[in-house]
Short mmCIF file of C-alpha atoms in Angstrom, two decimals:
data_model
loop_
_atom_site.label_atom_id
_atom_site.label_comp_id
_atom_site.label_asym_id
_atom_site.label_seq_id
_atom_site.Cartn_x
_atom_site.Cartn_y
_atom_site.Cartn_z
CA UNK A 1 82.94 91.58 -176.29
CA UNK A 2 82.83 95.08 -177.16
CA UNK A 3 79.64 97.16 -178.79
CA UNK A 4 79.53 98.11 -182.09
CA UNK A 5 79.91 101.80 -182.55
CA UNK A 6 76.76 101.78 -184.67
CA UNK A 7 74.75 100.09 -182.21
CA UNK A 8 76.04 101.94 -179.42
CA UNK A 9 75.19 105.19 -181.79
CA UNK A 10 71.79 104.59 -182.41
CA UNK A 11 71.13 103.20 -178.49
CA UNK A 12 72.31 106.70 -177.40
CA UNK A 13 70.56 108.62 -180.44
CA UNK A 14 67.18 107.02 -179.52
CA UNK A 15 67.46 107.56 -176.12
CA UNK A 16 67.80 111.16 -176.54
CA UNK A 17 65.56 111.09 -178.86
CA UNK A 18 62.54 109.59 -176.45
CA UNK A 19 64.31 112.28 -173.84
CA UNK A 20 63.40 115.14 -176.33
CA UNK A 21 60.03 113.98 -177.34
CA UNK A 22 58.99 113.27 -174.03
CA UNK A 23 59.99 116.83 -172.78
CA UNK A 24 57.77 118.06 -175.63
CA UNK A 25 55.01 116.83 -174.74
CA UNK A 26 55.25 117.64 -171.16
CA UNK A 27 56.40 121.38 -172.26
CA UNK A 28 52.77 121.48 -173.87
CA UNK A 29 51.04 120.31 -171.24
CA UNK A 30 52.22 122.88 -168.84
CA UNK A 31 51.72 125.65 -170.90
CA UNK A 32 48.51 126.99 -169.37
CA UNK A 33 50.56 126.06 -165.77
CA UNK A 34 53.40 128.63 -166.37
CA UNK A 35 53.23 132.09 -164.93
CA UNK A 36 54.59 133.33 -168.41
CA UNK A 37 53.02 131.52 -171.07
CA UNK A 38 55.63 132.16 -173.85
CA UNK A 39 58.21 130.54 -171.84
CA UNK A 40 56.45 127.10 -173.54
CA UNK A 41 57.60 128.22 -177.07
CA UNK A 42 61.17 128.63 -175.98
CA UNK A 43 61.48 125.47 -174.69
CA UNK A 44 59.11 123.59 -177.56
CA UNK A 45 61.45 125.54 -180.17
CA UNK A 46 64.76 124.14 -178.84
CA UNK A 47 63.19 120.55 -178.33
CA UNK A 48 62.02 120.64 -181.79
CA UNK A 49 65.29 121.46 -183.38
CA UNK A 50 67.19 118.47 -181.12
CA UNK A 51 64.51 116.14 -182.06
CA UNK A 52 65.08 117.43 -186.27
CA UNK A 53 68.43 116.69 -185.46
CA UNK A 54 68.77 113.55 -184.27
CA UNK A 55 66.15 112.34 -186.59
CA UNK A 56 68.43 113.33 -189.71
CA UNK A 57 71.18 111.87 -188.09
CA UNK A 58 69.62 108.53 -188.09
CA UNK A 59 67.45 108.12 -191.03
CA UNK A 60 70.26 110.16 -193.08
CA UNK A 61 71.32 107.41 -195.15
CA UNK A 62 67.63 106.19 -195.96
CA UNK A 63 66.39 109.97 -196.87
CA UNK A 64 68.64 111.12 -198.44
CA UNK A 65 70.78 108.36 -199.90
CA UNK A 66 73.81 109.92 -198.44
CA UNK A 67 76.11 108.86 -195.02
CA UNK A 68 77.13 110.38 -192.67
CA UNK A 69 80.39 111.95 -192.12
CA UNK A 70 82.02 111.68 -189.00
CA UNK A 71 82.94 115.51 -189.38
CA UNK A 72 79.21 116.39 -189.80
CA UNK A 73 78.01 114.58 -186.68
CA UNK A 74 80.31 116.38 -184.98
CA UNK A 75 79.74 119.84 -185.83
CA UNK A 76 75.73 118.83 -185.24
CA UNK A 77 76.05 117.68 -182.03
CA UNK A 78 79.05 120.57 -181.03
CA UNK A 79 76.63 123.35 -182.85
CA UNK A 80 73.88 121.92 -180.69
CA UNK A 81 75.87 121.47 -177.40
CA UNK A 82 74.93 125.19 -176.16
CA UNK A 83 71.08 125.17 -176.75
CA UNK A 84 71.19 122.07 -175.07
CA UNK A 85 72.75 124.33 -171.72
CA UNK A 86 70.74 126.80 -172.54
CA UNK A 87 67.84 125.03 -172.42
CA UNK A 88 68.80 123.02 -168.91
CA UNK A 89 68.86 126.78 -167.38
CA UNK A 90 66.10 128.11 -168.79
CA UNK A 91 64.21 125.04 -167.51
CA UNK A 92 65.26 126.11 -164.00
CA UNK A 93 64.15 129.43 -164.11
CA UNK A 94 60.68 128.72 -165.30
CA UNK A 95 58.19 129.72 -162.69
CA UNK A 96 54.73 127.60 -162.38
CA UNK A 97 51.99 128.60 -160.77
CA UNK A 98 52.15 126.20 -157.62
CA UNK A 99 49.54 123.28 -158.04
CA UNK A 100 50.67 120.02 -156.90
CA UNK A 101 49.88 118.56 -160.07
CA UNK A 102 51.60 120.71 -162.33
CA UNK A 103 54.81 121.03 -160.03
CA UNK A 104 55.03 116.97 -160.03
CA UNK A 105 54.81 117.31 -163.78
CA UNK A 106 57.44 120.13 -163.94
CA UNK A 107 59.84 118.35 -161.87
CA UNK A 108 59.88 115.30 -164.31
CA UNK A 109 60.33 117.80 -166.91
CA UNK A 110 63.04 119.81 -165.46
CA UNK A 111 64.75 115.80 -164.80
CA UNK A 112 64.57 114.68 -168.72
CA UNK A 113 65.59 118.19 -169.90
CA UNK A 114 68.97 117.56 -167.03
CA UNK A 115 68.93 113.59 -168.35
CA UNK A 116 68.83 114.84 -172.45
CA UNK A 117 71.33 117.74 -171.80
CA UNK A 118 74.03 115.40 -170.29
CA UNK A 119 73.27 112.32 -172.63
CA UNK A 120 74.26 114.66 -175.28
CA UNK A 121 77.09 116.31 -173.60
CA UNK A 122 78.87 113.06 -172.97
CA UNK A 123 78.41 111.83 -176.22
CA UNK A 124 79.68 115.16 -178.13
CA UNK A 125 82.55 114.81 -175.95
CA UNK A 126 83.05 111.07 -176.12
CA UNK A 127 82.71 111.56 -180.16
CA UNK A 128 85.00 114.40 -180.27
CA UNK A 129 87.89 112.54 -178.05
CA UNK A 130 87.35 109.31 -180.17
CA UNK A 131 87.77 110.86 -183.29
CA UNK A 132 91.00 112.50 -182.12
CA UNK A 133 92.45 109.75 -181.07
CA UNK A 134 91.61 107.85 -184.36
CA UNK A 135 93.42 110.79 -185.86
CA UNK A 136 96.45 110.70 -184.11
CA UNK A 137 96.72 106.85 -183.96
CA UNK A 138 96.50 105.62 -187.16
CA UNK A 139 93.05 107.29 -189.95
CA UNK A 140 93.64 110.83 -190.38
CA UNK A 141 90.71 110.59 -193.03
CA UNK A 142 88.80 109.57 -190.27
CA UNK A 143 86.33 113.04 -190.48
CA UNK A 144 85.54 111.59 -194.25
CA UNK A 145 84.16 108.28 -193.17
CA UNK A 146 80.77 107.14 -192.97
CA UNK A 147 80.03 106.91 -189.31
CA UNK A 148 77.65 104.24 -189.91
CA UNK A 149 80.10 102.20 -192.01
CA UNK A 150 81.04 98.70 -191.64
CA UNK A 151 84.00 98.63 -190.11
CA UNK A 152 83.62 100.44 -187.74
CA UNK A 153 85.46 104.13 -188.40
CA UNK A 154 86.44 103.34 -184.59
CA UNK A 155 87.67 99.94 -184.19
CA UNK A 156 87.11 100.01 -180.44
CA UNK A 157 89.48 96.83 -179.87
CA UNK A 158 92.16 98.58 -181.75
CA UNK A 159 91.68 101.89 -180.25
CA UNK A 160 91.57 100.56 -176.61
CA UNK A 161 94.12 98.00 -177.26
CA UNK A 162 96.61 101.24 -177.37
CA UNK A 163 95.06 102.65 -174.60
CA UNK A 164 95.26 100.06 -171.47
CA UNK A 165 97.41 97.50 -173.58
CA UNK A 166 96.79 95.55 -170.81
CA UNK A 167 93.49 94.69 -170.57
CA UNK A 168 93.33 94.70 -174.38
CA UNK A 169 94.68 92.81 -177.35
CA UNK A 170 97.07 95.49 -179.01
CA UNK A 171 96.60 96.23 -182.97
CA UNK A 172 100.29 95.06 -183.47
CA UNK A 173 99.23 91.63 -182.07
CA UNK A 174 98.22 89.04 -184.32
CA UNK A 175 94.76 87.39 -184.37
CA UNK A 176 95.12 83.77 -185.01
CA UNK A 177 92.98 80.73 -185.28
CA UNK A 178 93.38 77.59 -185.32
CA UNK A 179 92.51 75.48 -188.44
CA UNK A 180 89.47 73.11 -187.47
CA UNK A 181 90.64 69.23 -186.65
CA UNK A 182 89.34 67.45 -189.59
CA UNK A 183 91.07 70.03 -191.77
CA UNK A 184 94.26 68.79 -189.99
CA UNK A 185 95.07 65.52 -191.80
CA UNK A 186 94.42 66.80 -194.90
CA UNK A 187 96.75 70.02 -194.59
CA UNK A 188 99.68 67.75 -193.17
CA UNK A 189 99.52 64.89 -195.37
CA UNK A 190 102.12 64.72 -198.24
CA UNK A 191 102.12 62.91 -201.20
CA UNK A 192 104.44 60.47 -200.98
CA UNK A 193 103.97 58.72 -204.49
CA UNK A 194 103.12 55.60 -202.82
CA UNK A 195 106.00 55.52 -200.72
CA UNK A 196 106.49 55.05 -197.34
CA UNK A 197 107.11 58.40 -195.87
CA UNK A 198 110.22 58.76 -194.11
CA UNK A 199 110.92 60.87 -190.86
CA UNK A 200 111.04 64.33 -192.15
CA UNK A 201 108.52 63.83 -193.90
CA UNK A 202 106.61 62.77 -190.89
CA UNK A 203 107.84 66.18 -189.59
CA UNK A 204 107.00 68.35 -191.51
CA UNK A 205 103.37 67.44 -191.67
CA UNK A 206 103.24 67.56 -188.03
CA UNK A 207 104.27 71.35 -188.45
CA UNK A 208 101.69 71.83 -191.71
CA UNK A 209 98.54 70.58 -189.14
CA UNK A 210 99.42 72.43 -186.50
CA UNK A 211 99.79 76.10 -188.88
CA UNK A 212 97.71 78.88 -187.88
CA UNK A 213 95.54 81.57 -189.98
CA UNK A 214 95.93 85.07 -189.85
CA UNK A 215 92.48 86.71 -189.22
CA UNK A 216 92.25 90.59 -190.02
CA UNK A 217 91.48 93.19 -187.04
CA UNK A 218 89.51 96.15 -187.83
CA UNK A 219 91.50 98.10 -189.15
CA UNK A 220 92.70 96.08 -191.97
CA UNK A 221 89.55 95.12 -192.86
CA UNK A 222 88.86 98.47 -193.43
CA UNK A 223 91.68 98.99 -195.45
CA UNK A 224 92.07 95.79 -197.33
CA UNK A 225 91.57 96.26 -200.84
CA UNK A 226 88.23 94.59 -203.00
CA UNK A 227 89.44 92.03 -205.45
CA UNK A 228 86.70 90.64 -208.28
CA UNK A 229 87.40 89.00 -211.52
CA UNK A 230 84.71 90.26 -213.83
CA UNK A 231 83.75 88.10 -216.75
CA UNK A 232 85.04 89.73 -220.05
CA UNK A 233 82.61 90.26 -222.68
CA UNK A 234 83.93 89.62 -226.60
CA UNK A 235 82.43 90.32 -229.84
CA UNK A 236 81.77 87.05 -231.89
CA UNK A 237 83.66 86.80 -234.83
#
């Protein structure tokens, strides 16, 4: 079974997240340890704006009472893509001033900083390719969607069933189920008006119990439409 994109989302989002934070921290610490002082604020000033970031990317919806596009995530995390490179290089041209302590520190730092950078590279890119393919398959409103919705705007199943067909069920397959047993009798008995049922009769309840249920994938979930009967109001005479 496959993992929500939502949960998958906010797995990856917090693990950058504790990345980031945890490179602050260690960025402050080794302030008084780098040769050039300043180079602290460079990285604590990129850090701070993934970490802003990511945090408005998650908590979006509760803030502000708004979603989140699928088009804005993807200009964040593409507009942020580059600082994130720029900060992996930087890291490796920070000189320390060589205590054993503070290069065992710097090392760990220089390995979350590689760790966050490529955590958000793949998932730009993963984002970016998804939502392309979502395009060209079958939701070219796809950039408009929530990206928190439910459905899914990427119906994994669906979008991997046209990739490897093979290993996956494909979105022009149905999805059946069958009806539970005791429901069985009841959907293949006939009324007979007291009659003894002949044959065909026999028959054709044999092929009512053993019917099958369409069940929805993803994608028409998405797009089925909302039917309620409100109760009409009406002035008393």
């Amino acid at each position: 079974m496959l993992i929500p994109f939502r949960t998958f989302r906010k797995i990856l989002l917090g693990s950058i997240l504790l990345v980031s934070t945890a490179s602050l921290v260690l960025s402050l610490y080794l302030k008084p340890h780098f040769v050039h002082p300043n180079s602290a604020y460079v990285l604590v000033g990129i850090l701070d704006s993934l970490i802003f970031a990511g945090v408005l990317s998650i908590s979006r919806k509760k803030l502000l009472a708004s979603p989140q596009p699928v088009a804005t995530e993807v200009l964040g995390l593409f507009t942020l893509l580059p600082f994130s490179l720029i900060l992996m290089l930087y890291a490796l041209s920070i000189v320390v001033i060589p205590d054993p302590t503070a290069l065992g520190v710097f090392a760990i730092l220089q390995i979350l900083i590689f760790i966050g950078t490529i955590l958000h590279g793949l998932y730009t890119l993963c984002l970016i390719t998804t939502a392309m393919l979502t395009v060209c398959l079958f939701d070219r409103d796809v950039w408009c969607r929530d990206i928190d919705s439910s459905p899914s705007p990427f119906p994994m199943s669906v979008l991997f069933g046209f990739i490897c067909p093979c290993c996956f069920v494909s979105p022009d397959s149905a999805f059946f189920e069958d009806i539970p047993e005791q429901e069985h009798e009841s959907l293949g008995t006939i009324p007979t008006g007291g009659l003894e049922p002949t044959p065909e009769m026999r028959m054709v309840g044999g092929l009512s119990s053993r019917s099958l249920v369409l069940v929805p994938n993803e994608v028409e979930r998405r797009t089925s439409i909302m039917i309620s009967f409100e109760e009409a109001a009406y002035d008393e005479v």
